[in-house]
PDB file of C-alpha atoms in Angstrom:
ATOM      1  CA  MET A   1      16.146  14.349 -14.078  1.00 56.00           C
ATOM      2  CA  ALA A   2      13.454  12.654 -16.428  1.00 51.00           C
ATOM      3  CA  VAL A   3      13.170   8.980 -16.308  1.00 49.00           C
ATOM      4  CA  GLY A   4      11.323   7.047 -18.940  1.00 49.00           C
ATOM      5  CA  SER A   5       8.376   5.017 -18.142  1.00 46.00           C
ATOM      6  CA  GLY A   6       5.960   2.488 -19.392  1.00 50.00           C
ATOM      7  CA  CYS A   7       2.858   4.311 -17.730  1.00 57.00           C
ATOM      8  CA  ALA A   8       0.307   4.506 -20.370  1.00 47.00           C
ATOM      9  CA  ALA A   9      -2.318   6.888 -19.008  1.00 46.00           C
ATOM     10  CA  GLU A  10      -3.156  10.105 -21.044  1.00 48.00           C
ATOM     11  CA  PRO A  11      -3.372  13.422 -19.572  1.00 51.00           C
ATOM     12  CA  PRO A  12      -6.832  14.988 -19.894  1.00 50.00           C
ATOM     13  CA  ASP A  13      -7.641  18.258 -21.811  1.00 45.00           C
ATOM     14  CA  GLY A  14      -6.256  20.914 -20.380  1.00 43.00           C
ATOM     15  CA  GLY A  15     -31.861  11.899  26.657  1.00 38.00           C
ATOM     16  CA  SER A  16     -29.361  11.952  28.221  1.00 37.00           C
ATOM     17  CA  GLY A  17     -29.607  10.517  31.640  1.00 37.00           C
ATOM     18  CA  GLY A  18     -28.162  10.137  35.073  1.00 36.00           C
ATOM     19  CA  GLY A  19     -27.573  12.792  37.692  1.00 37.00           C
ATOM     20  CA  SER A  20     -26.708  12.048  41.371  1.00 34.00           C
ATOM     21  CA  GLY A  21     -29.133   9.699  42.985  1.00 35.00           C
ATOM     22  CA  GLY A  22     -30.512  11.516  45.868  1.00 35.00           C
ATOM     23  CA  GLY A  23     -33.848   9.840  46.342  1.00 35.00           C
ATOM     24  CA  SER A  24     -34.799   6.076  47.216  1.00 33.00           C
ATOM     25  CA  ARG A  25     -37.774   3.888  46.468  1.00 33.00           C
ATOM     26  CA  ALA A  26     -39.754   1.770  48.761  1.00 33.00           C
ATOM     27  CA  ALA A  27     -38.751  -1.696  49.534  1.00 32.00           C
ATOM     28  CA  GLY A  28     -40.468  -4.168  47.232  1.00 34.00           C
ATOM     29  CA  SER A  29     -40.286  -1.850  44.244  1.00 34.00           C
ATOM     30  CA  SER A  30     -39.593  -3.385  41.022  1.00 34.00           C
ATOM     31  CA  SER A  31     -37.020  -0.711  40.070  1.00 34.00           C
ATOM     32  CA  ALA A  32     -33.480  -1.094  41.136  1.00 37.00           C
ATOM     33  CA  VAL A  33     -32.037   1.331  43.667  1.00 35.00           C
ATOM     34  CA  LYS A  34     -29.763   3.597  41.884  1.00 38.00           C
ATOM     35  CA  PRO A  35     -26.419   4.265  43.634  1.00 40.00           C
ATOM     36  CA  ALA A  36     -25.291   7.724  44.627  1.00 42.00           C
ATOM     37  CA  HIS A  37     -22.847   9.456  42.140  1.00 39.00           C
ATOM     38  CA  GLY A  38     -19.860   8.688  44.692  1.00 42.00           C
ATOM     39  CA  GLN A  39     -20.850   5.076  44.869  1.00 43.00           C
ATOM     40  CA  GLN A  40     -21.198   4.720  41.155  1.00 42.00           C
ATOM     41  CA  ARG A  41     -17.626   5.981  40.636  1.00 40.00           C
ATOM     42  CA  SER A  42     -16.222   3.859  43.416  1.00 44.00           C
ATOM     43  CA  LYS A  43     -17.925   0.877  41.631  1.00 42.00           C
ATOM     44  CA  GLU A  44     -16.451   1.921  38.377  1.00 43.00           C
ATOM     45  CA  SER A  45     -13.043   2.425  39.798  1.00 48.00           C
ATOM     46  CA  GLY A  46     -13.231  -1.131  41.274  1.00 50.00           C
ATOM     47  CA  GLU A  47     -14.091  -2.774  38.074  1.00 48.00           C
ATOM     48  CA  LYS A  48     -11.379  -0.666  36.150  1.00 45.00           C
ATOM     49  CA  GLY A  49      -8.740  -1.928  38.647  1.00 54.00           C
ATOM     50  CA  ALA A  50      -9.977  -5.559  38.252  1.00 51.00           C
ATOM     51  CA  ARG A  51      -9.611  -5.158  34.504  1.00 51.00           C
ATOM     52  CA  GLU A  52      -6.268  -3.868  34.920  1.00 56.00           C
ATOM     53  CA  GLU A  53      -5.085  -6.459  37.197  1.00 59.00           C
ATOM     54  CA  ALA A  54      -6.349  -9.120  34.875  1.00 53.00           C
ATOM     55  CA  GLY A  55      -4.464  -7.386  32.054  1.00 53.00           C
ATOM     56  CA  LYS A  56      -1.296  -7.299  34.058  1.00 54.00           C
ATOM     57  CA  GLU A  57      -1.723 -11.147  34.835  1.00 53.00           C
ATOM     58  CA  ALA A  58      -2.256 -11.997  31.242  1.00 49.00           C
ATOM     59  CA  LYS A  59       0.717 -10.089  30.292  1.00 50.00           C
ATOM     60  CA  LYS A  60       2.931 -11.945  32.985  1.00 52.00           C
ATOM     61  CA  GLY A  61       1.513 -15.185  31.531  1.00 50.00           C
ATOM     62  CA  ALA A  62       2.572 -14.156  28.060  1.00 48.00           C
ATOM     63  CA  GLU A  63       6.082 -13.239  29.220  1.00 50.00           C
ATOM     64  CA  ARG A  64       6.225 -16.716  31.110  1.00 52.00           C
ATOM     65  CA  ALA A  65       5.118 -18.612  28.112  1.00 56.00           C
ATOM     66  CA  ASP A  66       7.756 -21.004  26.643  1.00 79.00           C
ATOM     67  CA  PRO A  67       9.282 -19.199  23.406  1.00 82.00           C
ATOM     68  CA  ALA A  68       9.203 -22.676  21.723  1.00 85.00           C
ATOM     69  CA  GLU A  69       5.382 -22.789  22.324  1.00 85.00           C
ATOM     70  CA  ALA A  70       4.957 -19.308  21.028  1.00 80.00           C
ATOM     71  CA  LEU A  71       6.903 -20.165  17.881  1.00 77.00           C
ATOM     72  CA  ALA A  72       4.929 -23.262  17.490  1.00 83.00           C
ATOM     73  CA  ALA A  73       1.607 -21.297  17.748  1.00 81.00           C
ATOM     74  CA  TYR A  74       2.951 -18.772  15.098  1.00 76.00           C
ATOM     75  CA  ALA A  75       3.987 -21.691  12.804  1.00 77.00           C
ATOM     76  CA  GLN A  76       0.399 -23.267  13.039  1.00 82.00           C
ATOM     77  CA  ARG A  77      -1.263 -19.840  12.248  1.00 82.00           C
ATOM     78  CA  MET A  78       1.106 -19.596   9.231  1.00 79.00           C
ATOM     79  CA  LYS A  79       0.195 -23.060   8.080  1.00 83.00           C
ATOM     80  CA  LYS A  80      -3.426 -22.384   8.260  1.00 85.00           C
ATOM     81  CA  THR A  81      -3.087 -19.302   6.380  1.00 83.00           C
ATOM     82  CA  GLN A  82      -1.028 -20.889   3.580  1.00 86.00           C
ATOM     83  CA  ALA A  83      -3.708 -23.469   3.441  1.00 91.00           C
ATOM     84  CA  ALA A  84      -6.348 -20.933   2.882  1.00 91.00           C
ATOM     85  CA  ARG A  85      -4.124 -19.202   0.131  1.00 93.00           C
ATOM     86  CA  ALA A  86      -3.525 -22.503  -1.533  1.00 95.00           C
ATOM     87  CA  ALA A  87      -7.267 -23.045  -1.808  1.00 96.00           C
ATOM     88  CA  ALA A  88      -7.842 -19.463  -3.227  1.00 96.00           C
ATOM     89  CA  ALA A  89      -4.915 -20.093  -5.695  1.00 97.00           C
ATOM     90  CA  LYS A  90      -6.660 -23.070  -7.087  1.00 97.00           C
ATOM     91  CA  ARG A  91      -9.849 -21.193  -7.248  1.00 96.00           C
ATOM     92  CA  TRP A  92      -8.231 -18.210  -9.161  1.00 97.00           C
ATOM     93  CA  ARG A  93      -6.201 -20.698 -11.393  1.00 96.00           C
ATOM     94  CA  LEU A  94      -2.683 -19.775 -10.344  1.00 97.00           C
ATOM     95  CA  LYS A  95      -0.122 -22.224 -11.244  1.00 93.00           C
ATOM     96  CA  GLN A  96       1.516 -22.080  -7.875  1.00 96.00           C
ATOM     97  CA  THR A  97       0.378 -20.920  -4.373  1.00 97.00           C
ATOM     98  CA  PRO A  98       2.078 -17.434  -3.647  1.00 97.00           C
ATOM     99  CA  LEU A  99       4.467 -17.549  -0.865  1.00 96.00           C
ATOM    100  CA  LEU A 100       4.015 -15.858   2.406  1.00 94.00           C
ATOM    101  CA  ALA A 101       6.220 -12.895   3.152  1.00 96.00           C
ATOM    102  CA  PRO A 102       8.247 -13.194   6.274  1.00 94.00           C
ATOM    103  CA  ALA A 103       7.283 -10.733   9.205  1.00 93.00           C
ATOM    104  CA  PRO A 104       8.377  -7.143   8.407  1.00 95.00           C
ATOM    105  CA  PRO A 105      11.409  -5.706  10.256  1.00 95.00           C
ATOM    106  CA  ALA A 106      11.089  -4.091  13.803  1.00 94.00           C
ATOM    107  CA  ARG A 107      12.846  -0.993  12.192  1.00 96.00           C
ATOM    108  CA  LYS A 108      12.171   0.088   8.540  1.00 97.00           C
ATOM    109  CA  PRO A 109      15.382   0.097   6.447  1.00 97.00           C
ATOM    110  CA  LYS A 110      16.968   3.589   5.565  1.00 97.00           C
ATOM    111  CA  ILE A 111      15.905   4.527   2.005  1.00 98.00           C
ATOM    112  CA  THR A 112      18.357   6.473  -0.202  1.00 97.00           C
ATOM    113  CA  THR A 113      18.192   7.791  -3.784  1.00 98.00           C
ATOM    114  CA  ARG A 114      19.433   5.338  -6.256  1.00 97.00           C
ATOM    115  CA  LYS A 115      22.822   6.026  -8.032  1.00 96.00           C
ATOM    116  CA  GLY A 116      22.083   7.846 -11.245  1.00 96.00           C
ATOM    117  CA  PHE A 117      18.609   9.055 -10.109  1.00 98.00           C
ATOM    118  CA  GLU A 118      19.893  12.094  -8.227  1.00 97.00           C
ATOM    119  CA  VAL A 119      19.019  15.677  -9.012  1.00 97.00           C
ATOM    120  CA  ASP A 120      21.474  18.665  -8.745  1.00 95.00           C
ATOM    121  CA  HIS A 121      20.530  19.613  -5.312  1.00 94.00           C
ATOM    122  CA  PRO A 122      19.231  16.646  -3.664  1.00 94.00           C
ATOM    123  CA  LYS A 123      19.903  17.442   0.078  1.00 93.00           C
ATOM    124  CA  GLY A 124      16.769  17.187   2.185  1.00 96.00           C
ATOM    125  CA  LEU A 125      14.523  15.945  -0.837  1.00 98.00           C
ATOM    126  CA  PRO A 126      12.589  12.639  -0.840  1.00 98.00           C
ATOM    127  CA  PRO A 127      14.653   9.797  -2.062  1.00 98.00           C
ATOM    128  CA  VAL A 128      14.029   8.199  -5.473  1.00 98.00           C
ATOM    129  CA  PHE A 129      14.437   4.420  -5.716  1.00 98.00           C
ATOM    130  CA  THR A 130      13.440   1.376  -7.540  1.00 98.00           C
ATOM    131  CA  THR A 131      14.397  -1.177  -4.957  1.00 98.00           C
ATOM    132  CA  VAL A 132      14.102  -1.437  -1.138  1.00 98.00           C
ATOM    133  CA  PRO A 133      17.254  -2.417   0.710  1.00 98.00           C
ATOM    134  CA  THR A 134      16.708  -5.966   2.234  1.00 98.00           C
ATOM    135  CA  LYS A 135      18.293  -9.418   1.858  1.00 97.00           C
ATOM    136  CA  LYS A 136      15.011 -11.128   2.017  1.00 98.00           C
ATOM    137  CA  LYS A 137      13.325 -12.774  -1.038  1.00 98.00           C
ATOM    138  CA  ILE A 138      10.466 -10.280  -1.214  1.00 98.00           C
ATOM    139  CA  VAL A 139       9.205  -7.859  -3.900  1.00 98.00           C
ATOM    140  CA  PHE A 140       6.562  -5.197  -3.735  1.00 98.00           C
ATOM    141  CA  LEU A 141       3.725  -4.822  -6.159  1.00 98.00           C
ATOM    142  CA  THR A 142       2.311  -1.300  -6.941  1.00 98.00           C
ATOM    143  CA  ILE A 143      -0.515  -0.378  -9.272  1.00 98.00           C
ATOM    144  CA  ASP A 144      -0.820   3.050 -10.944  1.00 98.00           C
ATOM    145  CA  ASP A 145      -3.416   5.684 -11.974  1.00 98.00           C
ATOM    146  CA  GLY A 146      -6.905   3.916 -11.402  1.00 98.00           C
ATOM    147  CA  ALA A 147      -8.505   3.993 -14.925  1.00 97.00           C
ATOM    148  CA  GLU A 148      -9.855   0.304 -14.673  1.00 97.00           C
ATOM    149  CA  LYS A 149     -12.076  -0.435 -11.615  1.00 98.00           C
ATOM    150  CA  ASP A 150     -12.414  -4.131 -12.015  1.00 97.00           C
ATOM    151  CA  PRO A 151     -14.295  -5.667  -8.916  1.00 97.00           C
ATOM    152  CA  GLU A 152     -12.738  -8.965  -9.568  1.00 97.00           C
ATOM    153  CA  LEU A 153      -9.368  -7.566  -8.712  1.00 98.00           C
ATOM    154  CA  LEU A 154     -10.609  -6.767  -5.278  1.00 98.00           C
ATOM    155  CA  ARG A 155     -12.003 -10.099  -4.531  1.00 98.00           C
ATOM    156  CA  MET A 156      -8.974 -11.911  -6.096  1.00 98.00           C
ATOM    157  CA  MET A 157      -6.274  -9.979  -4.054  1.00 98.00           C
ATOM    158  CA  SER A 158      -8.415 -10.325  -0.730  1.00 97.00           C
ATOM    159  CA  GLU A 159      -8.816 -14.023  -1.086  1.00 97.00           C
ATOM    160  CA  LEU A 160      -5.128 -14.598  -2.164  1.00 97.00           C
ATOM    161  CA  GLY A 161      -4.063 -12.319   0.614  1.00 96.00           C
ATOM    162  CA  ILE A 162      -1.470 -10.507  -1.831  1.00 97.00           C
ATOM    163  CA  PRO A 163      -0.625  -7.034  -0.572  1.00 98.00           C
ATOM    164  CA  TYR A 164      -0.393  -4.261  -2.989  1.00 98.00           C
ATOM    165  CA  SER A 165      -0.146  -0.224  -3.099  1.00 98.00           C
ATOM    166  CA  ALA A 166      -2.251   1.986  -5.348  1.00 98.00           C
ATOM    167  CA  PHE A 167      -0.925   5.287  -6.777  1.00 98.00           C
ATOM    168  CA  LEU A 168      -3.974   7.357  -7.796  1.00 98.00           C
ATOM    169  CA  THR A 169      -4.429   9.846 -10.498  1.00 98.00           C
ATOM    170  CA  ASP A 170      -7.635  12.084  -9.766  1.00 98.00           C
ATOM    171  CA  TYR A 171      -8.993  12.500 -13.126  1.00 97.00           C
ATOM    172  CA  VAL A 172      -9.329   8.828 -13.743  1.00 98.00           C
ATOM    173  CA  VAL A 173     -10.325   8.025 -10.197  1.00 98.00           C
ATOM    174  CA  ARG A 174     -13.228  10.701  -9.543  1.00 97.00           C
ATOM    175  CA  ASP A 175     -15.813   8.780 -11.421  1.00 97.00           C
ATOM    176  CA  ASP A 176     -15.788   6.010  -8.765  1.00 98.00           C
ATOM    177  CA  TYR A 177     -14.048   7.018  -5.465  1.00 98.00           C
ATOM    178  CA  GLY A 178     -16.042   4.220  -3.854  1.00 98.00           C
ATOM    179  CA  TYR A 179     -14.184   1.554  -5.618  1.00 98.00           C
ATOM    180  CA  PHE A 180     -11.004   2.872  -3.913  1.00 98.00           C
ATOM    181  CA  GLU A 181     -12.628   3.186  -0.578  1.00 98.00           C
ATOM    182  CA  LYS A 182     -13.400  -0.578  -0.801  1.00 98.00           C
ATOM    183  CA  MET A 183      -9.891  -1.193  -1.848  1.00 98.00           C
ATOM    184  CA  GLN A 184      -8.719   0.806   1.422  1.00 98.00           C
ATOM    185  CA  ASP A 185     -11.013  -1.140   3.596  1.00 97.00           C
ATOM    186  CA  ARG A 186      -9.146  -4.162   2.440  1.00 97.00           C
ATOM    187  CA  GLY A 187      -5.975  -2.697   3.676  1.00 97.00           C
ATOM    188  CA  VAL A 188      -4.582  -1.338   0.625  1.00 98.00           C
ATOM    189  CA  ALA A 189      -2.644   2.017   0.928  1.00 98.00           C
ATOM    190  CA  LEU A 190      -3.496   4.841  -1.463  1.00 98.00           C
ATOM    191  CA  HIS A 191      -0.765   7.101  -2.615  1.00 98.00           C
ATOM    192  CA  ASN A 192      -0.371  10.145  -5.005  1.00 98.00           C
ATOM    193  CA  HIS A 193       0.152   9.843  -8.690  1.00 98.00           C
ATOM    194  CA  THR A 194      -1.060  13.506  -9.375  1.00 98.00           C
ATOM    195  CA  LEU A 195      -4.291  15.128 -10.432  1.00 98.00           C
ATOM    196  CA  ASN A 196      -4.039  14.885 -14.080  1.00 98.00           C
ATOM    197  CA  HIS A 197      -1.094  12.693 -14.942  1.00 98.00           C
ATOM    198  CA  ARG A 198       1.034  15.377 -16.589  1.00 98.00           C
ATOM    199  CA  TYR A 199       4.807  15.059 -17.655  1.00 98.00           C
ATOM    200  CA  MET A 200       6.143  16.932 -14.801  1.00 98.00           C
ATOM    201  CA  PRO A 201       9.479  18.317 -16.077  1.00 98.00           C
ATOM    202  CA  ALA A 202       7.588  20.331 -18.717  1.00 98.00           C
ATOM    203  CA  LEU A 203       5.664  22.121 -15.859  1.00 98.00           C
ATOM    204  CA  SER A 204       6.665  25.022 -13.678  1.00 98.00           C
ATOM    205  CA  TYR A 205       7.309  24.578 -10.247  1.00 98.00           C
ATOM    206  CA  ALA A 206       3.945  26.124  -9.237  1.00 98.00           C
ATOM    207  CA  LYS A 207       2.149  23.825 -11.670  1.00 98.00           C
ATOM    208  CA  GLN A 208       4.001  20.778 -10.356  1.00 98.00           C
ATOM    209  CA  LYS A 209       3.029  21.857  -6.865  1.00 98.00           C
ATOM    210  CA  LYS A 210      -0.626  22.040  -7.781  1.00 98.00           C
ATOM    211  CA  GLU A 211      -0.730  18.696  -9.341  1.00 98.00           C
ATOM    212  CA  ILE A 212       1.047  16.996  -6.414  1.00 98.00           C
ATOM    213  CA  CYS A 213      -0.273  19.022  -3.403  1.00 98.00           C
ATOM    214  CA  GLU A 214      -3.826  19.286  -4.547  1.00 98.00           C
ATOM    215  CA  GLN A 215      -3.937  15.525  -4.961  1.00 98.00           C
ATOM    216  CA  GLN A 216      -2.480  15.114  -1.575  1.00 98.00           C
ATOM    217  CA  ALA A 217      -5.514  17.223  -0.245  1.00 98.00           C
ATOM    218  CA  LYS A 218      -7.906  15.093  -2.270  1.00 98.00           C
ATOM    219  CA  ILE A 219      -6.727  11.839  -1.162  1.00 98.00           C
ATOM    220  CA  GLU A 220      -6.610  13.011   2.469  1.00 98.00           C
ATOM    221  CA  LYS A 221     -10.247  14.444   2.130  1.00 97.00           C
ATOM    222  CA  ARG A 222     -11.784  11.391   0.193  1.00 97.00           C
ATOM    223  CA  PHE A 223      -9.799   8.746   2.210  1.00 98.00           C
ATOM    224  CA  GLY A 224      -8.793  10.074   5.573  1.00 97.00           C
ATOM    225  CA  LYS A 225      -5.067   9.684   5.200  1.00 96.00           C
ATOM    226  CA  ARG A 226      -2.498  11.902   3.564  1.00 97.00           C
ATOM    227  CA  PRO A 227      -0.044   9.992   1.522  1.00 98.00           C
ATOM    228  CA  ARG A 228       3.473   9.641   2.399  1.00 98.00           C
ATOM    229  CA  LEU A 229       4.564   8.197  -1.112  1.00 98.00           C
ATOM    230  CA  PHE A 230       4.398   9.897  -4.437  1.00 98.00           C
ATOM    231  CA  ARG A 231       5.178   8.462  -8.026  1.00 98.00           C
ATOM    232  CA  PRO A 232       5.642  10.962 -10.824  1.00 98.00           C
ATOM    233  CA  PRO A 233       3.662  10.057 -14.042  1.00 98.00           C
ATOM    234  CA  TYR A 234       5.845   8.214 -16.617  1.00 98.00           C
ATOM    235  CA  GLY A 235       8.524   8.131 -13.787  1.00 98.00           C
ATOM    236  CA  SER A 236       9.711  11.486 -14.949  1.00 98.00           C
ATOM    237  CA  TYR A 237      10.671  14.211 -12.519  1.00 98.00           C
ATOM    238  CA  ASN A 238      13.238  17.001 -11.883  1.00 98.00           C
ATOM    239  CA  GLU A 239      14.369  18.987  -8.756  1.00 98.00           C
ATOM    240  CA  ASP A 240      11.104  20.975  -8.884  1.00 98.00           C
ATOM    241  CA  THR A 241       9.256  17.918  -8.687  1.00 98.00           C
ATOM    242  CA  LEU A 242      10.937  16.606  -5.594  1.00 98.00           C
ATOM    243  CA  ARG A 243      10.822  20.026  -3.794  1.00 98.00           C
ATOM    244  CA  ALA A 244       7.120  20.546  -4.655  1.00 98.00           C
ATOM    245  CA  ALA A 245       6.528  16.962  -3.254  1.00 98.00           C
ATOM    246  CA  LYS A 246       8.476  17.662  -0.092  1.00 98.00           C
ATOM    247  CA  SER A 247       6.503  20.791   0.447  1.00 98.00           C
ATOM    248  CA  CYS A 248       3.038  18.845   0.938  1.00 97.00           C
ATOM    249  CA  GLY A 249       4.326  15.999   3.090  1.00 97.00           C
ATOM    250  CA  VAL A 250       5.782  13.412   0.492  1.00 98.00           C
ATOM    251  CA  LYS A 251       8.454  11.300   2.408  1.00 98.00           C
ATOM    252  CA  ALA A 252       9.620   9.024  -0.501  1.00 98.00           C
ATOM    253  CA  VAL A 253       9.485   8.482  -4.218  1.00 98.00           C
ATOM    254  CA  PRO A 254       9.331   4.960  -5.259  1.00 98.00           C
ATOM    255  CA  LEU A 255       9.730   4.067  -8.817  1.00 98.00           C
ATOM    256  CA  TRP A 256      10.023   0.507 -10.202  1.00 98.00           C
ATOM    257  CA  ALA A 257      12.509  -2.297 -11.295  1.00 98.00           C
ATOM    258  CA  ALA A 258      10.133  -4.315 -13.288  1.00 98.00           C
ATOM    259  CA  GLU A 259       6.626  -3.910 -15.165  1.00 98.00           C
ATOM    260  CA  ALA A 260       3.923  -6.417 -15.313  1.00 98.00           C
ATOM    261  CA  PHE A 261       1.485  -7.223 -18.142  1.00 97.00           C
ATOM    262  CA  PRO A 262      -1.040  -9.948 -18.533  1.00 96.00           C
ATOM    263  CA  ASP A 263       1.220 -11.712 -21.053  1.00 95.00           C
ATOM    264  CA  HIS A 264       4.828 -10.767 -20.211  1.00 96.00           C
ATOM    265  CA  MET A 265       7.243  -8.693 -17.836  1.00 97.00           C
ATOM    266  CA  GLU A 266       9.349  -5.810 -18.773  1.00 98.00           C
ATOM    267  CA  TRP A 267      12.683  -5.314 -17.081  1.00 97.00           C
ATOM    268  CA  ARG A 268      14.698  -2.227 -15.904  1.00 95.00           C
ATOM    269  CA  GLU A 269      17.903  -4.372 -15.057  1.00 95.00           C
ATOM    270  CA  TRP A 270      20.325  -5.719 -17.405  1.00 95.00           C
ATOM    271  CA  ASP A 271      19.843  -9.337 -16.204  1.00 97.00           C
ATOM    272  CA  ARG A 272      16.015  -9.242 -16.770  1.00 96.00           C
ATOM    273  CA  ASP A 273      15.427 -10.712 -13.291  1.00 97.00           C
ATOM    274  CA  LEU A 274      13.942  -9.957  -9.889  1.00 98.00           C
ATOM    275  CA  HIS A 275      16.125  -8.910  -6.907  1.00 98.00           C
ATOM    276  CA  PRO A 276      15.388  -8.800  -3.040  1.00 98.00           C
ATOM    277  CA  GLY A 277      13.221  -5.651  -2.544  1.00 98.00           C
ATOM    278  CA  ASP A 278      12.461  -4.936  -6.151  1.00 98.00           C
ATOM    279  CA  ILE A 279       9.292  -2.737  -6.929  1.00 98.00           C
ATOM    280  CA  ILE A 280       7.030  -4.050  -9.518  1.00 98.00           C
ATOM    281  CA  LEU A 281       4.771  -1.798 -11.281  1.00 98.00           C
ATOM    282  CA  THR A 282       1.568  -2.460 -13.140  1.00 98.00           C
ATOM    283  CA  HIS A 283      -1.496  -0.465 -14.107  1.00 98.00           C
ATOM    284  CA  PHE A 284      -5.296  -0.556 -13.680  1.00 98.00           C
ATOM    285  CA  ARG A 285      -6.226  -1.792 -17.027  1.00 97.00           C
ATOM    286  CA  GLY A 286      -8.605  -3.936 -18.807  1.00 94.00           C
ATOM    287  CA  LYS A 287      -9.049  -5.981 -21.914  1.00 94.00           C
ATOM    288  CA  ALA A 288      -9.843  -2.850 -23.979  1.00 92.00           C
ATOM    289  CA  GLU A 289      -6.178  -1.744 -23.722  1.00 93.00           C
ATOM    290  CA  TRP A 290      -4.305  -5.137 -22.510  1.00 92.00           C
ATOM    291  CA  LYS A 291      -4.410  -8.788 -23.788  1.00 88.00           C
ATOM    292  CA  GLY A 292      -6.199  -9.804 -20.677  1.00 94.00           C
ATOM    293  CA  SER A 293      -7.848  -8.725 -17.561  1.00 96.00           C
ATOM    294  CA  MET A 294      -6.608  -7.375 -14.295  1.00 97.00           C
ATOM    295  CA  ALA A 295      -6.954 -10.976 -12.973  1.00 97.00           C
ATOM    296  CA  ASP A 296      -4.852 -12.222 -15.951  1.00 97.00           C
ATOM    297  CA  MET A 297      -2.096  -9.722 -15.043  1.00 97.00           C
ATOM    298  CA  ILE A 298      -1.939 -11.067 -11.393  1.00 98.00           C
ATOM    299  CA  ARG A 299      -1.753 -14.404 -12.525  1.00 97.00           C
ATOM    300  CA  ASN A 300       1.137 -13.595 -14.781  1.00 97.00           C
ATOM    301  CA  VAL A 301       3.002 -11.607 -12.390  1.00 98.00           C
ATOM    302  CA  MET A 302       2.559 -14.365  -9.477  1.00 98.00           C
ATOM    303  CA  LYS A 303       3.662 -16.883 -11.940  1.00 97.00           C
ATOM    304  CA  VAL A 304       7.095 -15.180 -12.280  1.00 98.00           C
ATOM    305  CA  VAL A 305       7.348 -13.983  -8.666  1.00 98.00           C
ATOM    306  CA  THR A 306       6.509 -17.432  -7.169  1.00 98.00           C
ATOM    307  CA  ALA A 307       8.675 -19.434  -9.653  1.00 98.00           C
ATOM    308  CA  LYS A 308      11.576 -17.446  -8.788  1.00 98.00           C
ATOM    309  CA  GLY A 309      11.076 -17.935  -5.031  1.00 98.00           C
ATOM    310  CA  TYR A 310      10.001 -14.524  -4.046  1.00 98.00           C
ATOM    311  CA  ALA A 311       6.903 -13.384  -1.834  1.00 98.00           C
ATOM    312  CA  VAL A 312       5.067 -10.184  -2.175  1.00 98.00           C
ATOM    313  CA  ALA A 313       5.397  -7.970   0.811  1.00 98.00           C
ATOM    314  CA  ARG A 314       3.549  -4.788   1.986  1.00 98.00           C
ATOM    315  CA  LEU A 315       5.524  -1.612   0.686  1.00 98.00           C
ATOM    316  CA  GLU A 316       4.449   0.444   3.658  1.00 98.00           C
ATOM    317  CA  ASP A 317       6.127  -1.908   6.298  1.00 98.00           C
ATOM    318  CA  TYR A 318       9.432  -1.126   4.719  1.00 98.00           C
ATOM    319  CA  VAL A 319       9.130   2.477   3.544  1.00 98.00           C
TER     320      VAL A 319
END
């Protein structure tokens, strides 16, 4: 199945120390007497035991704590967090302070392929979806490719505390891997958007596997973690795409329900609205291609999301 997309990226052409202490020093020497090896171990064991005992007592104290007090402490932390976010929203000229997402579920929801997005033989293949099953008023923000590397975006998202996920294409990322290392250091998960942003259904299975699996390996080598999520360029895929993705460790294929730009939103759904669990797509773009900057895009998407009573949550907490 091939699904159309608003994705705009173009494919490229083509001295150690310490043994056992056998000797001793004369009384009155300025050097401390070194304990024998067995004595040292005994001392360390005693210290370890004391630490463990203290840990047990702390745990018992936490268990004895009044649930109401724990809830009040949590509420106080959230109040401080939201106050800091409100100050950041003012600095970044957001019309409203972004809402805080609720705590993620103890168990992630079961993700299944969206009806109409199936391939002929879907058994065992990664699910393809546009919305995460939840009743909470949350949405997820995802940014594709990596062409624009705007340092303002890193500062803005960190100060506002808005979570997002990046789906990277190597040919537009490779000129500045360091930018995405900084992004990862700020808690952003980096996922797979292929090596060269090719239209996958037009490629053989072997070429699709190369595009996906070699990007898996590059991300793991550069950033230390193998992606679990993959998004095909243009949102277009077929059975070979999903089989290739599965072969190199992809667990799920999130597409999107809405797309954000600096001056408008585009909608997949007939009601042109947000729904609980919707995934929002946008791109790493700048003023050369957009009517605004990355910061302008965030202002616009957050204006829509917040006005509708939604918070942005972390995709990886649910998928």
